[in-house]
Coordinates of C-alpha atoms in Angstrom, one line a residue:
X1 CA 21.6 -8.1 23.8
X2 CA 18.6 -8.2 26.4
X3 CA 16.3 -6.1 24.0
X4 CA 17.6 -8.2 21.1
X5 CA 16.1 -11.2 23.6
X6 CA 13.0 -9.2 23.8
X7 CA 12.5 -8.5 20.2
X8 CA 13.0 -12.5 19.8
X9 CA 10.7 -13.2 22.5
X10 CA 7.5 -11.2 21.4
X11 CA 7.7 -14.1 18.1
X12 CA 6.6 -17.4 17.7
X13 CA 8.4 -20.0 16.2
X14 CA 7.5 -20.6 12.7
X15 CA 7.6 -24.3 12.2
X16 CA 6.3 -26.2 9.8
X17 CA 2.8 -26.3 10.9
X18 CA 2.8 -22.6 11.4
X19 CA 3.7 -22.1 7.6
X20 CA 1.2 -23.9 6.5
X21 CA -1.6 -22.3 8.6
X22 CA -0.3 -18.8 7.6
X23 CA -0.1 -20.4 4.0
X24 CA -3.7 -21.5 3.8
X25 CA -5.2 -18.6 5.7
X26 CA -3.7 -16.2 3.0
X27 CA -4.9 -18.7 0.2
X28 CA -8.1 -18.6 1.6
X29 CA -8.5 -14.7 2.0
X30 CA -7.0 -14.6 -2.1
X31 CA -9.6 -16.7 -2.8
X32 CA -12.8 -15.0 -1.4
X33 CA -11.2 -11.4 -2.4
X34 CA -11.2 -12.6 -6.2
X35 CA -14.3 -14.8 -6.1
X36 CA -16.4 -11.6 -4.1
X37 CA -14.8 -9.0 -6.9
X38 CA -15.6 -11.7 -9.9
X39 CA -18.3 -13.2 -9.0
X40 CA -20.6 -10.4 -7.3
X41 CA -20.3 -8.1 -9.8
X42 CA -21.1 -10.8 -12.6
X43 CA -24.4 -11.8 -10.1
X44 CA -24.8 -7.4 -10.3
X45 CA -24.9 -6.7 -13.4
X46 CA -27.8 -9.4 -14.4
X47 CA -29.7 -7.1 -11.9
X48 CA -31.4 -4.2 -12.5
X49 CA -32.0 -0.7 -10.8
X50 CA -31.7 -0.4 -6.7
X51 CA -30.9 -4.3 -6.4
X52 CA -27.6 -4.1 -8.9
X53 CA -26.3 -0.9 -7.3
X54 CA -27.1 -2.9 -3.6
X55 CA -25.3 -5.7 -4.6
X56 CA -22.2 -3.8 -5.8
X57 CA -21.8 -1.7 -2.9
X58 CA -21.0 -4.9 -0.7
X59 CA -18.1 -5.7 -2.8
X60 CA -15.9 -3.1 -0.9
X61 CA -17.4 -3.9 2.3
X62 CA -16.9 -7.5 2.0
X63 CA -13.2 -7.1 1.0
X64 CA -12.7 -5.0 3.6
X65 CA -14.0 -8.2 6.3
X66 CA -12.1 -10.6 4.3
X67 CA -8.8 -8.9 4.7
X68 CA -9.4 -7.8 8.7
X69 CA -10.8 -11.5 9.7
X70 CA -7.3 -13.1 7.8
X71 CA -5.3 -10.1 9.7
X72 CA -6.9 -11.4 12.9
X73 CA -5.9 -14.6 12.1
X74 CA -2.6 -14.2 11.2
X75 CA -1.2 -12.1 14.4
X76 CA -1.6 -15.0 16.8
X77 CA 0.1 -17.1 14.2
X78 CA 3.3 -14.9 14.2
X79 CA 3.6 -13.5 17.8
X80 CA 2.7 -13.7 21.0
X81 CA -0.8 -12.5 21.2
X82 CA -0.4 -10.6 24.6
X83 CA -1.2 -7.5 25.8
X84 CA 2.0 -5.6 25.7
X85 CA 3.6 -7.9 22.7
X86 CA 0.4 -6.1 20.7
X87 CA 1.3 -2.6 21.7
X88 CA 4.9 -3.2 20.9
X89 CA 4.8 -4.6 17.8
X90 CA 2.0 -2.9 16.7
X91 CA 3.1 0.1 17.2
X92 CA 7.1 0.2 15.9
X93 CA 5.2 -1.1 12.9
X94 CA 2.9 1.8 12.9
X95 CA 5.7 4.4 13.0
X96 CA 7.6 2.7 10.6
X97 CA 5.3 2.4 7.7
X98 CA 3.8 5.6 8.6
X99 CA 7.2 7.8 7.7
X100 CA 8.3 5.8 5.1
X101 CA 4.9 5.4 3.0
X102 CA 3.1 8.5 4.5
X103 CA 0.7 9.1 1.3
X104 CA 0.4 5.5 0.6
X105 CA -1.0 4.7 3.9
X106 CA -2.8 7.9 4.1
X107 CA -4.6 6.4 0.7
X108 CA -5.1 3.0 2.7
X109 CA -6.9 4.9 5.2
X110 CA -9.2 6.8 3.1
X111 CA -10.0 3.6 1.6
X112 CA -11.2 2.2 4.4
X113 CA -12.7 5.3 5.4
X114 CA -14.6 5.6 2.2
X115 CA -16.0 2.3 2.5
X116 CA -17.4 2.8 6.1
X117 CA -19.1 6.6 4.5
X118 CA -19.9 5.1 1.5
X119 CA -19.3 8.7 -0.2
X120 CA -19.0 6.6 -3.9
X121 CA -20.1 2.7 -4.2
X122 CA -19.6 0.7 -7.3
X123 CA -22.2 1.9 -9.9
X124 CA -22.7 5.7 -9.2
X125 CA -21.7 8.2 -11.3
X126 CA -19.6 10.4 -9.5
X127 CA -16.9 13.3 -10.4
X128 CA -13.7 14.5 -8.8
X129 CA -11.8 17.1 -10.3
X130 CA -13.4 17.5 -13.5
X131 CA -13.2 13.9 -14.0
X132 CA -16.8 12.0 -14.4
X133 CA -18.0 8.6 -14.5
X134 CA -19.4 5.7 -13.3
X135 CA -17.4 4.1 -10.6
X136 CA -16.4 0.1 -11.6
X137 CA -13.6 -0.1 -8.9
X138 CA -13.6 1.0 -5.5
X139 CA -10.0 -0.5 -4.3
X140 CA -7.7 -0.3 -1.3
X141 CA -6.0 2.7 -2.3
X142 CA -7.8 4.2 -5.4
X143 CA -11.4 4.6 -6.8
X144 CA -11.6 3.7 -10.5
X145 CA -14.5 5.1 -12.6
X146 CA -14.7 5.1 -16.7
X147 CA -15.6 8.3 -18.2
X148 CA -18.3 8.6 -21.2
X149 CA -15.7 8.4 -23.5
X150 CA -14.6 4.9 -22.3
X151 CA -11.9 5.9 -20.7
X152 CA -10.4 4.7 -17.4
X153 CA -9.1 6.6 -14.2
X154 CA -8.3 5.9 -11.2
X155 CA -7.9 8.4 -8.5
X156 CA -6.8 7.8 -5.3
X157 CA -9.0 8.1 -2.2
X158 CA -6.4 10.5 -0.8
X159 CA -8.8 13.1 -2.8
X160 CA -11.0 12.3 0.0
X161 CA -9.5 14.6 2.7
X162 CA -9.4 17.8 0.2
X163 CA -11.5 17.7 -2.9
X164 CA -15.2 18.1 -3.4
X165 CA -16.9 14.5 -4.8
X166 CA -20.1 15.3 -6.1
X167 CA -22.4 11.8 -6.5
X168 CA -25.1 12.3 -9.5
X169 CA -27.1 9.1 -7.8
X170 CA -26.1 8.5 -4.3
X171 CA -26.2 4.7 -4.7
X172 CA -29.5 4.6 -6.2
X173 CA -31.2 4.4 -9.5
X174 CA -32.3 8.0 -9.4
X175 CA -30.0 10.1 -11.9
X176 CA -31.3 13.4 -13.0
X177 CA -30.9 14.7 -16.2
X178 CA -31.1 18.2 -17.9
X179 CA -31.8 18.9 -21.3
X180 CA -31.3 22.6 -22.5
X181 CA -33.4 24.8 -25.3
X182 CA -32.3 28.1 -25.8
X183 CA -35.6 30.0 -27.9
X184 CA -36.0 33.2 -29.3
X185 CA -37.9 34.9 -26.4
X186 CA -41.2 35.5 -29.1
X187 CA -43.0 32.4 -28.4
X188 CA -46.1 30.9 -26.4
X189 CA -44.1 29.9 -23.3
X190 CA -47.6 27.9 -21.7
X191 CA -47.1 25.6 -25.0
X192 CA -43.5 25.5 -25.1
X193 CA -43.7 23.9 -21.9
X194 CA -46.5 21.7 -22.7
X195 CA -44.6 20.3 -25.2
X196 CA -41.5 19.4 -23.5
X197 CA -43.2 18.0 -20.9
X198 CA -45.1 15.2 -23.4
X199 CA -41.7 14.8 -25.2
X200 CA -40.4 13.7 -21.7
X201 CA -43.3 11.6 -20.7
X202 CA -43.3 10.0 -24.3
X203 CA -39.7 9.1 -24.0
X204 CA -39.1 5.0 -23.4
X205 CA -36.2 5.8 -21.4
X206 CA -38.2 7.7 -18.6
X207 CA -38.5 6.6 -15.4
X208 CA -42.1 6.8 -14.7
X209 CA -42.4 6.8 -10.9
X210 CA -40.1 9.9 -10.9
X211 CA -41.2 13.7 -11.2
X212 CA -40.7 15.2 -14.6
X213 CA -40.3 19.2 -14.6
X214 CA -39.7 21.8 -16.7
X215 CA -37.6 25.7 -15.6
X216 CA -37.5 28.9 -17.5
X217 CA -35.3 31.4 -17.1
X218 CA -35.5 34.8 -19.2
X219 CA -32.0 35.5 -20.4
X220 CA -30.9 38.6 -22.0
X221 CA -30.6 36.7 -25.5
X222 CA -34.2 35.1 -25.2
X223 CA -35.4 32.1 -23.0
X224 CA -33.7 29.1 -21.8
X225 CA -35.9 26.0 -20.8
X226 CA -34.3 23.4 -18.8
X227 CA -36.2 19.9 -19.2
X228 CA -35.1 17.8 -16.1
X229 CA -36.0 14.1 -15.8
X230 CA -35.0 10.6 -14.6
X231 CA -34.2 7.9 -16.8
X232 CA -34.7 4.7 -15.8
X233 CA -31.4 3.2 -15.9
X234 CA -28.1 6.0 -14.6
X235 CA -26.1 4.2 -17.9
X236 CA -28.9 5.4 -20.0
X237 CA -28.3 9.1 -19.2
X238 CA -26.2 10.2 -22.5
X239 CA -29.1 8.2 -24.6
X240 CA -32.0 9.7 -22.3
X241 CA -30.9 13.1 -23.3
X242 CA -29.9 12.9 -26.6
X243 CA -33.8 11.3 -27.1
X244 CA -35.2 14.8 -25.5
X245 CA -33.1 17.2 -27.3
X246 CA -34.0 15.3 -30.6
X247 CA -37.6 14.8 -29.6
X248 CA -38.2 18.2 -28.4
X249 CA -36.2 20.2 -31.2
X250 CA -38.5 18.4 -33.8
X251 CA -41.7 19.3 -31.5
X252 CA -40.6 23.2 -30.9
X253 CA -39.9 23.5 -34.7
X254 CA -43.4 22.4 -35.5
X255 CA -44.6 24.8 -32.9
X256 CA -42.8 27.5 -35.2
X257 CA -40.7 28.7 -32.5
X258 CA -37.5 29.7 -33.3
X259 CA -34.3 29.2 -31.2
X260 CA -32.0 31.1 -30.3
X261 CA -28.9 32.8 -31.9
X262 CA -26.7 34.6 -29.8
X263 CA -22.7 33.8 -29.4
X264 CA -23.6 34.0 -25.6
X265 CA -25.6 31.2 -25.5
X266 CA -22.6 28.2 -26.1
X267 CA -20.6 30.1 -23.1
X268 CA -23.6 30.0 -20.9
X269 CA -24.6 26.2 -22.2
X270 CA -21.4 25.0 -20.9
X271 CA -22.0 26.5 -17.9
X272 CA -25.3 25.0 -17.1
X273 CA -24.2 21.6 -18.9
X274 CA -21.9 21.1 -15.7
X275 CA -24.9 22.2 -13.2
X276 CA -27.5 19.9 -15.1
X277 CA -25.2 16.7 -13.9

């Protein structure tokens, strides 16, 4: 009975008044979550380049103030706000929640932890596990990206603490792409190269400001030219690269140089497709 009295003692009465506070205060966090995830991205996506993928990286952030300003105004509301009622409660709740949603709350906490690293912000173009896209969701307890082919996953940020996330742009505009020419090794290489580079400069997807640059490698079944360069928007990569191949299939057949046939080469494109991201 005395630790029942305890227990009843570290709580506040709920009257009327109280209800009401607690009642507006989580209206009002509702509020600013949906109008910071609605209306921020919509103010975004008007932007363009370093600016949009500034402004979407405060959406987590800001939800993340929201939601611990209302927590810190809530607690006083419901208990005591003392030193040892803290601890008390605090920490039964802790334990509790812990056992009983141990990967949920572990999620939670990557969350926040991903917010405050900043490993993937809205807008980047990110993969885990095989899975890539651009990220259009970073929630409480999963990132969501949508992959080329439109489709949406969410994974949660439990991946976090095991898996390698590797981050194409980093939060800025600067997205690197590769696009692969495999040649029949009897050609003028100086030219070959020549050529690719113009079909990149020429290109009205290519961000200027940004190196263009071109590798060779001598492969057993000929030569394999790698044409890497930035376009000027990350969500014009797939249209970036499809202009260079085109371009710069058209330029090396006018050249006369012929490409290469070897089975070999679509087992070592795939490769180097999944290095050129």
């Amino acid at each position: 009975m005395q630790n029942d009295s305890d227990i009843i003692r570290l709580f506040n009465v709920l009257d009327t008044a109280a209800l009401v506070e607690l009642g507006l205060i989580l209206l009002g966090a509702a509020v600013l979550i949906i109008v910071n995830q609605t209306l921020v991205p919509w103010i975004a996506n008007r932007l363009h380049g370093r600016y949009r993928l500034y402004l979407l990286a405060m959406v987590p952030v800001m939800r993340l103030i929201i939601i611990v300003v209302a927590f810190v105004l809530i607690v006083p509301v419901i208990i005591d706000p003392s030193l040892q009622n803290m601890v008390a409660v605090l920490g039964t709740l802790g334990l509790a929640v812990g056992f009983a949603l141990k990967d949920y709350v572990s999620s939670l906490i990557a969350g926040v932890v991903a917010v405050i690293e900043m490993p993937y912000r809205l807008g980047d173009w990110i993969e885990i596990n095989g899975a890539y896209g651009e990220v259009t969701k970073v929630g409480m307890r999963t990132v969501q990206i949508v992959t080329p082919e439109d489709t949406r996953v969410s994974i949660p940020h439990l991946k976090l603490w095991n898996d390698s996330i590797f981050n194409a742009n980093n939060g800025g505009p600067e997205l690197q792409c590769v696009a692969d020419f495999y040649l029949h090794p009897s050609h003028d290489a100086g030219a070959v190269m020549q050529a690719l580079q113009d079909v990149a400069l020429t290109s009205p997807y290519l961000q200027l400001d940004q190196p263009v640059a071109v590798v060779v490698c001598e492969r057993p079944w000929g030569t394999h030219y790698r044409l890497k360069a930035y376009p000027i928007d990350p969500r014009q990569q797939f249209r970036f690269v499809s202009d260079l191949t085109v371009r710069g299939k058209a330029i090396l057949g006018q050249l006369g140089v012929q490409p290469s046939a070897v089975a070999s080469v679509a087992r070592e494109s795939a490769q180097t497709n999944r290095g050129g991201r």
